Amino acid sequence: MEDRFDHWRELIGRTHAPSDMTSEYAAEFWAEQRLLELGPVTVWPASFRPARFRRTARMVRQSDPELYHLSLVLGGGLGVDHAGQTAMHGPHDLYVVDTSLPYDARPPDDPDCRMITGVGVEFPKVLLPLSPNRVRELLGVRLSGREGTGALLTGFLTGLDRQSNSLQPSDGPRLGTVLLDLLSAWFAQVLDTEAALPPETRHRAMTEHIRAFIRQNLHDPELTPPTIAAAHHISLSYLHRLFQEEARGETVAAWIRSQRLEGARRDLTNPALHATPIHTIATRWGLRPSDFSRAFRASYGLPPKDFRLQTLAVRE
């Protein structure tokens, strides 16, 4: 078991800025981590027994990859000393460290904390279109992942983890660009420097906000381009222009329809919903039952009833 901790410590040293790792659970250590390479951005969902990570001034002098590291804590907690700040970070908190400065991240003094889960993100500092002096104001500070762009960033990162098995190599650069835009928008929102962002970054971040809003409201049959534009205080023409530029030419209405059909498809493959009437599933996703069968067949090649029977038969 102790060899397992040494092996994990070695792997972390290869993929991240060097730090000294210790754990009271070294003799019975357990960890799971994925590495998602999205262009210049690395995302690593992880779960591990409580451990401490210390990056000293000597380590900084020996090796500095010039990265910002953002952590989203999902379970357990981490106390962080960095850039003159000391804070304890719990579930749905975000914090940022700079690899050019020492830091000390430690588990909480809580005997009930047996596992820490979260998502880490690392990206070159030069890619953030904000002044390093302003970013320094956020280092080590406890920041919320529950509201505004922080909530959108949290949803995007947890969604990446859930979908990681289905991602194609060609998806990486595009997702990395979207993530960098969300990170830039989040930093700028917290620092109140949104005007400093390049227009294309603001546009792409706004498009992702709109996509998240649509996903959360797919059940509403009144979800239409005009209501979406009004909810985001933008003109209808600007909404359509954003989608033309950022959604590879797909219209807003077409994207809403595809998301609804995909939600219905997932429900039809769910054994727990095998007794739910098909018209109920259609209504749940904001689709008119009278149009559902034709639209579903056009997208997936089979009527919903046949699709459900075929899928559930394969699982049996």
Short mmCIF file of N, CA and C in Angstrom, two decimals, residues 10 15 28 30 35 45 62 67 79 102 110 113 148 155 182 212 231 245 257 261 264 303-304 314 316:
data_model
loop_
_atom_site.label_atom_id
_atom_site.label_comp_id
_atom_site.label_asym_id
_atom_site.label_seq_id
_atom_site.Cartn_x
_atom_site.Cartn_y
_atom_site.Cartn_z
N GLU A 10 4.95 10.10 -7.36
CA GLU A 10 5.83 10.21 -8.53
C GLU A 10 5.04 10.66 -9.76
N THR A 15 3.37 15.25 -13.77
CA THR A 15 2.32 15.95 -14.50
C THR A 15 1.99 17.34 -13.97
N GLU A 28 -2.07 3.08 3.67
CA GLU A 28 -3.32 2.55 3.12
C GLU A 28 -3.89 3.54 2.12
N TRP A 30 -5.19 5.51 -1.23
CA TRP A 30 -6.02 5.24 -2.40
C TRP A 30 -6.23 6.55 -3.14
N LEU A 35 -6.47 12.53 -16.48
CA LEU A 35 -5.86 13.70 -17.10
C LEU A 35 -6.56 13.95 -18.43
N PRO A 45 -9.79 15.63 -12.93
CA PRO A 45 -10.67 15.19 -11.85
C PRO A 45 -9.92 14.19 -10.96
N GLN A 62 13.83 25.86 -8.64
CA GLN A 62 14.32 24.73 -9.44
C GLN A 62 13.50 24.48 -10.69
N LEU A 67 2.41 28.44 -14.50
CA LEU A 67 1.00 28.09 -14.65
C LEU A 67 0.16 28.72 -13.55
N GLY A 79 -7.18 23.18 3.24
CA GLY A 79 -6.72 24.47 3.74
C GLY A 79 -5.51 24.89 2.92
N PRO A 102 5.36 29.93 -3.59
CA PRO A 102 5.17 28.75 -2.73
C PRO A 102 3.72 28.62 -2.27
N ASP A 110 -10.08 17.24 10.53
CA ASP A 110 -11.39 16.62 10.76
C ASP A 110 -11.23 15.11 10.59
N CYS A 113 -13.05 13.32 7.75
CA CYS A 113 -12.69 13.54 6.35
C CYS A 113 -11.78 12.40 5.90
N GLY A 148 -23.24 32.92 -10.37
CA GLY A 148 -22.65 33.63 -11.50
C GLY A 148 -21.81 32.73 -12.40
N GLY A 155 -20.22 23.83 -13.27
CA GLY A 155 -21.00 22.91 -14.09
C GLY A 155 -20.23 22.39 -15.28
N LEU A 182 -14.21 30.71 -20.27
CA LEU A 182 -14.96 30.72 -19.01
C LEU A 182 -14.07 31.14 -17.85
N ALA A 212 -25.95 27.03 -21.02
CA ALA A 212 -26.28 26.51 -19.69
C ALA A 212 -27.72 26.87 -19.31
N ALA A 231 -33.98 37.11 -21.21
CA ALA A 231 -33.39 36.68 -19.94
C ALA A 231 -31.94 37.12 -19.80
N GLU A 245 -21.83 32.46 -34.87
CA GLU A 245 -20.37 32.55 -34.75
C GLU A 245 -19.79 31.41 -33.92
N ARG A 257 -33.89 22.19 -29.90
CA ARG A 257 -34.57 20.97 -30.32
C ARG A 257 -33.66 19.75 -30.18
N LEU A 261 -34.37 16.50 -27.74
CA LEU A 261 -34.43 15.14 -28.28
C LEU A 261 -33.39 14.23 -27.63
N ALA A 264 -34.69 13.23 -24.25
CA ALA A 264 -35.71 12.20 -24.40
C ALA A 264 -35.06 10.86 -24.76
N PRO A 303 -38.71 5.17 -34.68
CA PRO A 303 -39.71 5.81 -33.82
C PRO A 303 -39.32 5.56 -32.36
N PRO A 304 -39.72 6.44 -31.46
CA PRO A 304 -39.31 6.29 -30.05
C PRO A 304 -39.70 4.96 -29.42
N VAL A 314 -31.41 -5.03 -25.88
CA VAL A 314 -29.95 -5.23 -25.94
C VAL A 314 -29.38 -5.31 -24.54
N GLU A 316 -30.83 -6.34 -21.86
CA GLU A 316 -31.21 -7.61 -21.22
C GLU A 316 -30.33 -8.74 -21.71
#
